[in-house]
Short mmCIF file of C-alpha atoms in Angstrom, two decimals:
data_model
loop_
_atom_site.label_atom_id
_atom_site.label_comp_id
_atom_site.label_asym_id
_atom_site.label_seq_id
_atom_site.Cartn_x
_atom_site.Cartn_y
_atom_site.Cartn_z
CA UNK A 27 -32.25 -9.76 -19.82
CA UNK A 28 -28.35 -8.29 -19.46
CA UNK A 29 -26.23 -9.11 -22.14
CA UNK A 30 -22.67 -10.75 -21.75
CA UNK A 31 -21.00 -7.56 -22.30
CA UNK A 32 -23.05 -5.61 -19.94
CA UNK A 33 -22.61 -8.42 -17.08
CA UNK A 34 -18.93 -8.69 -17.95
CA UNK A 35 -18.35 -4.84 -17.45
CA UNK A 36 -20.60 -4.56 -14.23
CA UNK A 37 -18.35 -7.34 -12.71
CA UNK A 38 -15.12 -5.26 -13.80
CA UNK A 39 -16.19 -2.51 -11.92
CA UNK A 40 -16.72 -4.86 -8.89
CA UNK A 41 -13.44 -6.09 -9.48
CA UNK A 42 -11.79 -2.62 -9.25
CA UNK A 43 -14.14 -1.69 -6.20
CA UNK A 44 -12.66 -4.90 -4.45
CA UNK A 45 -9.25 -4.18 -5.11
CA UNK A 46 -9.64 -0.83 -2.78
CA UNK A 47 -8.94 2.22 -5.54
CA UNK A 48 -7.89 4.35 -2.60
CA UNK A 49 -4.78 1.72 -2.10
CA UNK A 50 -4.23 1.84 -6.12
CA UNK A 51 -4.01 5.70 -5.80
CA UNK A 52 -1.34 5.18 -3.05
CA UNK A 53 0.87 2.97 -4.46
CA UNK A 54 0.19 5.30 -7.68
CA UNK A 55 1.61 8.44 -5.71
CA UNK A 56 4.63 5.88 -4.21
CA UNK A 57 5.58 5.15 -7.64
CA UNK A 58 5.37 9.04 -8.76
CA UNK A 59 7.19 10.00 -5.45
CA UNK A 60 10.23 7.43 -6.62
CA UNK A 61 10.40 8.59 -9.90
CA UNK A 62 10.31 12.80 -8.43
CA UNK A 63 13.29 11.65 -6.13
CA UNK A 64 15.24 10.04 -8.89
CA UNK A 65 14.66 12.86 -11.36
CA UNK A 66 16.33 15.57 -8.80
CA UNK A 67 19.89 13.02 -9.44
CA UNK A 68 19.07 12.22 -13.00
CA UNK A 69 17.49 15.72 -13.99
CA UNK A 70 16.77 15.64 -17.77
CA UNK A 71 18.09 12.13 -18.48
CA UNK A 72 15.21 10.50 -17.84
CA UNK A 73 12.11 9.27 -19.60
CA UNK A 74 8.54 10.25 -19.05
CA UNK A 75 6.85 7.94 -21.43
CA UNK A 76 8.90 4.84 -19.39
CA UNK A 77 7.34 6.66 -16.22
CA UNK A 78 4.15 6.52 -17.95
CA UNK A 79 4.60 2.64 -18.97
CA UNK A 80 5.92 1.83 -15.63
CA UNK A 81 3.27 3.21 -13.68
CA UNK A 82 0.33 1.86 -15.53
CA UNK A 83 1.97 -1.61 -15.11
CA UNK A 84 2.54 -0.99 -11.43
CA UNK A 85 -0.76 -0.33 -10.88
CA UNK A 86 -2.23 -3.04 -12.67
CA UNK A 87 -0.19 -5.33 -10.56
CA UNK A 88 -1.28 -3.93 -7.65
CA UNK A 89 -4.95 -4.16 -8.59
CA UNK A 90 -3.95 -8.05 -9.13
CA UNK A 91 -2.56 -8.24 -5.48
CA UNK A 92 -5.62 -6.78 -4.03
CA UNK A 93 -8.07 -8.52 -6.03
CA UNK A 94 -6.64 -11.89 -4.93
CA UNK A 95 -6.36 -10.69 -1.37
CA UNK A 96 -10.33 -9.87 -1.39
CA UNK A 97 -10.74 -13.33 -2.95
CA UNK A 98 -8.73 -15.00 -0.02
CA UNK A 99 -10.36 -12.88 2.32
CA UNK A 100 -13.91 -13.73 2.19
CA UNK A 101 -14.46 -15.43 5.58
CA UNK A 102 -12.20 -12.76 7.55
CA UNK A 103 -14.11 -9.85 6.15
CA UNK A 104 -17.51 -11.57 6.56
CA UNK A 105 -16.58 -11.38 10.23
CA UNK A 106 -16.11 -8.18 10.26
CA UNK A 107 -19.04 -7.20 8.74
CA UNK A 108 -17.22 -5.93 5.34
CA UNK A 109 -19.33 -4.49 2.56
CA UNK A 110 -17.12 -5.10 -0.53
CA UNK A 111 -18.36 -6.89 -3.60
CA UNK A 112 -17.52 -10.17 -2.79
CA UNK A 113 -18.75 -10.23 0.55
CA UNK A 114 -21.88 -8.90 -0.17
CA UNK A 115 -22.54 -11.69 -3.07
CA UNK A 116 -22.40 -9.19 -5.92
CA UNK A 117 -18.85 -10.66 -7.34
CA UNK A 118 -18.24 -14.71 -8.07
CA UNK A 119 -14.97 -15.48 -6.24
CA UNK A 120 -14.11 -17.33 -9.17
CA UNK A 121 -14.42 -14.56 -11.69
CA UNK A 122 -12.41 -12.56 -9.66
CA UNK A 123 -9.65 -14.94 -9.36
CA UNK A 124 -9.72 -15.15 -13.20
CA UNK A 125 -9.22 -11.54 -13.56
CA UNK A 126 -6.68 -11.33 -10.99
CA UNK A 127 -4.47 -14.10 -12.59
CA UNK A 128 -5.05 -12.16 -16.02
CA UNK A 129 -4.05 -8.71 -14.38
CA UNK A 130 -0.91 -10.63 -13.04
CA UNK A 131 0.13 -12.07 -16.65
CA UNK A 132 -0.43 -8.71 -18.18
CA UNK A 133 1.63 -6.86 -16.07
CA UNK A 134 4.40 -9.17 -15.99
CA UNK A 135 4.70 -9.35 -19.94
CA UNK A 136 4.28 -5.46 -19.84
CA UNK A 137 7.06 -5.03 -17.14
CA UNK A 138 9.60 -7.28 -18.48
CA UNK A 139 8.77 -5.75 -22.19
CA UNK A 140 9.82 -2.16 -20.41
CA UNK A 141 12.83 -3.03 -18.60
CA UNK A 142 13.92 -6.88 -17.09
CA UNK A 143 14.58 -5.60 -14.11
CA UNK A 144 11.10 -4.00 -13.79
CA UNK A 145 9.86 -7.41 -14.81
CA UNK A 146 11.60 -8.99 -11.75
CA UNK A 147 10.74 -6.36 -9.23
CA UNK A 148 6.93 -6.97 -10.58
CA UNK A 149 7.34 -10.68 -10.07
CA UNK A 150 8.64 -10.23 -6.40
CA UNK A 151 5.80 -8.20 -5.38
CA UNK A 152 3.28 -10.57 -6.70
CA UNK A 153 5.29 -13.55 -4.89
CA UNK A 154 5.08 -11.40 -2.00
CA UNK A 155 0.89 -10.65 -2.39
CA UNK A 156 0.61 -14.30 -2.70
CA UNK A 157 2.33 -15.33 0.46
CA UNK A 158 0.26 -12.71 2.37
CA UNK A 159 -2.96 -14.21 0.98
CA UNK A 160 -2.44 -17.54 -0.40
CA UNK A 161 -2.08 -20.89 1.28
CA UNK A 162 -0.70 -22.89 3.05
CA UNK A 163 0.65 -20.53 5.46
CA UNK A 164 -0.69 -16.69 4.71
CA UNK A 165 1.45 -13.71 6.21
CA UNK A 166 -1.57 -12.34 6.98
CA UNK A 167 -2.28 -13.92 9.73
CA UNK A 168 0.32 -12.76 11.59
CA UNK A 169 1.44 -8.66 12.39
CA UNK A 170 4.91 -9.62 11.58
CA UNK A 171 3.99 -10.88 8.16
CA UNK A 172 1.70 -7.84 7.28
CA UNK A 173 4.76 -5.64 8.32
CA UNK A 174 7.04 -7.36 6.21
CA UNK A 175 4.77 -7.50 3.30
CA UNK A 176 3.53 -4.12 3.30
CA UNK A 177 6.84 -2.70 4.18
CA UNK A 178 8.94 -4.69 1.21
CA UNK A 179 6.08 -3.86 -1.57
CA UNK A 180 6.26 -0.05 -0.62
CA UNK A 181 10.32 0.17 -0.65
CA UNK A 182 10.16 -2.05 -4.21
CA UNK A 183 7.23 0.52 -5.71
CA UNK A 184 9.62 3.49 -4.75
CA UNK A 185 12.70 1.54 -6.58
CA UNK A 186 10.22 0.90 -9.60
CA UNK A 187 9.38 4.31 -9.76
CA UNK A 188 12.85 5.39 -9.98
CA UNK A 189 14.01 2.70 -12.34
CA UNK A 190 11.12 3.60 -14.88
CA UNK A 191 12.29 6.93 -15.07
CA UNK A 192 16.14 6.97 -15.29
CA UNK A 193 16.73 2.99 -16.53
CA UNK A 194 18.41 2.72 -13.67
CA UNK A 195 18.29 3.53 -9.72
CA UNK A 196 20.15 6.58 -8.77
CA UNK A 197 20.47 6.96 -5.00
CA UNK A 198 19.98 10.72 -3.36
CA UNK A 199 20.11 12.12 -0.12
CA UNK A 200 16.60 13.18 -0.13
CA UNK A 201 15.34 9.26 -1.24
CA UNK A 202 17.94 7.54 1.53
CA UNK A 203 15.87 9.84 4.47
CA UNK A 204 12.02 9.42 2.90
CA UNK A 205 11.87 6.21 1.97
CA UNK A 206 12.91 4.24 5.11
CA UNK A 207 10.43 6.78 6.99
CA UNK A 208 7.29 6.66 4.60
CA UNK A 209 8.04 2.71 4.15
CA UNK A 210 8.18 2.37 8.02
CA UNK A 211 5.12 4.45 8.54
CA UNK A 212 3.41 2.20 6.15
CA UNK A 213 4.56 -0.93 7.39
CA UNK A 214 4.16 -0.04 11.14
CA UNK A 215 1.32 2.71 11.47
CA UNK A 216 -0.90 1.21 8.38
CA UNK A 217 -0.78 -2.39 9.49
CA UNK A 218 -1.58 -1.43 13.21
CA UNK A 219 -4.16 1.08 12.34
CA UNK A 220 -5.74 -1.22 9.88
CA UNK A 221 -6.15 -4.13 12.83
CA UNK A 222 -8.16 -1.74 15.10
CA UNK A 223 -11.72 -2.37 13.59
CA UNK A 224 -11.36 -6.03 13.17
CA UNK A 225 -9.99 -7.36 16.46
CA UNK A 226 -12.96 -9.50 16.85
CA UNK A 227 -13.04 -10.97 13.51
CA UNK A 228 -9.56 -11.58 13.33
CA UNK A 229 -9.48 -13.58 16.79
CA UNK A 230 -12.15 -15.46 15.29
CA UNK A 231 -10.35 -16.43 12.15
CA UNK A 232 -7.37 -17.66 14.05
CA UNK A 233 -5.07 -14.75 12.94
CA UNK A 234 -2.11 -13.94 15.80
CA UNK A 235 -1.93 -10.21 15.22
CA UNK A 236 -0.55 -8.09 17.76
CA UNK A 237 -3.77 -6.78 18.76
CA UNK A 238 -5.07 -10.37 19.10
CA UNK A 239 -2.33 -11.34 21.25
CA UNK A 240 -2.03 -8.33 23.38
CA UNK A 241 -4.96 -6.65 23.52
CA UNK A 242 -6.55 -3.44 22.30
CA UNK A 243 -5.14 -0.94 24.78
CA UNK A 244 -1.78 -2.20 24.29
CA UNK A 245 -2.45 -1.74 20.47
CA UNK A 246 -3.60 1.71 20.65
CA UNK A 247 -0.33 2.73 23.12
CA UNK A 248 1.99 0.97 20.23
CA UNK A 249 0.14 3.11 17.28
CA UNK A 250 0.75 6.34 19.21
CA UNK A 251 4.30 5.75 20.11
CA UNK A 252 5.54 4.59 16.55
CA UNK A 253 3.62 7.37 15.06
CA UNK A 254 4.92 10.12 17.24
CA UNK A 255 8.29 8.62 17.17
CA UNK A 256 8.40 7.98 13.35
CA UNK A 257 7.16 12.04 12.69
CA UNK A 258 9.68 13.13 14.83
CA UNK A 259 12.75 11.30 13.87
CA UNK A 260 11.86 12.17 9.98
CA UNK A 261 11.56 15.61 10.85
CA UNK A 262 14.60 15.56 12.91
CA UNK A 263 16.57 14.23 9.91
CA UNK A 264 14.92 16.69 7.15
CA UNK A 265 16.08 19.92 9.50
CA UNK A 266 19.80 18.40 10.28
CA UNK A 267 20.27 17.92 6.66
CA UNK A 268 18.59 20.86 5.43
CA UNK A 269 16.52 18.83 2.90
CA UNK A 270 13.16 20.37 1.07
CA UNK A 271 11.05 17.80 2.40
CA UNK A 272 9.89 19.80 5.59
CA UNK A 273 6.27 20.07 3.92
CA UNK A 274 5.69 16.03 4.06
CA UNK A 275 7.86 16.03 7.54
CA UNK A 276 4.85 18.57 8.75
CA UNK A 277 2.25 16.57 7.07
CA UNK A 278 3.47 12.92 9.08
CA UNK A 279 3.45 15.14 12.29
CA UNK A 280 -0.17 16.30 11.78
CA UNK A 281 -0.83 12.87 11.16
CA UNK A 282 0.95 11.43 13.88
CA UNK A 283 -1.10 13.73 16.13
CA UNK A 284 -4.33 13.24 14.55
CA UNK A 285 -3.79 9.38 14.94
CA UNK A 286 -3.02 9.55 18.49
CA UNK A 287 -5.85 11.98 19.19
CA UNK A 288 -8.60 9.41 17.77
CA UNK A 289 -6.54 6.31 19.63
CA UNK A 290 -6.94 8.22 22.84
CA UNK A 291 -10.92 8.73 22.02
CA UNK A 292 -11.21 5.23 21.49
CA UNK A 293 -11.87 5.13 17.69
CA UNK A 294 -11.57 2.46 15.94
CA UNK A 295 -12.01 3.11 12.22
CA UNK A 296 -11.14 6.84 12.20
CA UNK A 297 -7.45 6.32 12.74
CA UNK A 298 -6.64 3.89 9.57
CA UNK A 299 -8.27 6.85 7.76
CA UNK A 300 -5.77 9.36 9.33
CA UNK A 301 -3.06 7.25 8.42
CA UNK A 302 -4.58 7.06 4.92
CA UNK A 303 -4.92 10.66 4.57
CA UNK A 304 -1.37 11.43 5.80
CA UNK A 305 0.08 8.88 3.04
CA UNK A 306 -1.83 10.97 0.42
CA UNK A 307 -0.48 14.43 1.82
CA UNK A 308 3.19 13.10 2.54
CA UNK A 309 3.70 11.92 -1.16
CA UNK A 310 1.68 14.52 -2.74
CA UNK A 311 3.83 17.30 -1.19
CA UNK A 312 6.95 15.74 -2.32
CA UNK A 313 6.01 15.41 -5.70
CA UNK A 314 4.80 18.94 -5.82
CA UNK A 315 7.79 20.29 -3.85
CA UNK A 316 10.16 18.38 -6.29
CA UNK A 317 8.53 18.58 -9.66
#
């Protein structure tokens, strides 16, 4: 028979899988991108130790939010054919909820110990996470709620990365250009491509997403228009202002083209995969370029 420690360790691994490690990684990259953009202004005045502490704390908080989302999304996930641990019956929802609450409390304590402002940022994102998934009126039920929470959490992640490094939020032209572009890419392209494979399940669950209310064809047209428009606007700003962000701009253009081709081909899951790949390239190239 398995020991208590073995069961707890296995369930901990399942909690990590439920919280979507690919999402944890992209939030970490966003955090470090905020650090890199701030470092261009703060220079050697920053603190790498604080940055590491802040990054671990932030990722722990995101882990908590997405694990809680997994608990709250069980019915929709089953309708959409998800194979994540809770839907498979391998991870008890009560255990996952307890881990999510514990991780949230630890992240808050760690954040306030690092800097009260960091603690407040963590608290705001935790509240957004609850409002997105939890009762009585979860924002996830509409595309507007998804866009709002996704965009806000993304912006606050860049702010947290900058604050951890420099003990203050120092604004630069690159930050002013990159953060809105990347946040809108997440909020508008990410939320819409994520809905493509789940249209039928979302409709059965009573969600009023853009896809459910306007249809799949309208959603595909919107995805293509927004992706191409954002990529061109970001590229134009980078070139006109002569910012060293052109590798990321090219990555966004390539991602927009890939997403458009996949949408035209009628693919459902692949556009979100292309969105995520673009996210990794977009942020990774900023970090490599600036650091």
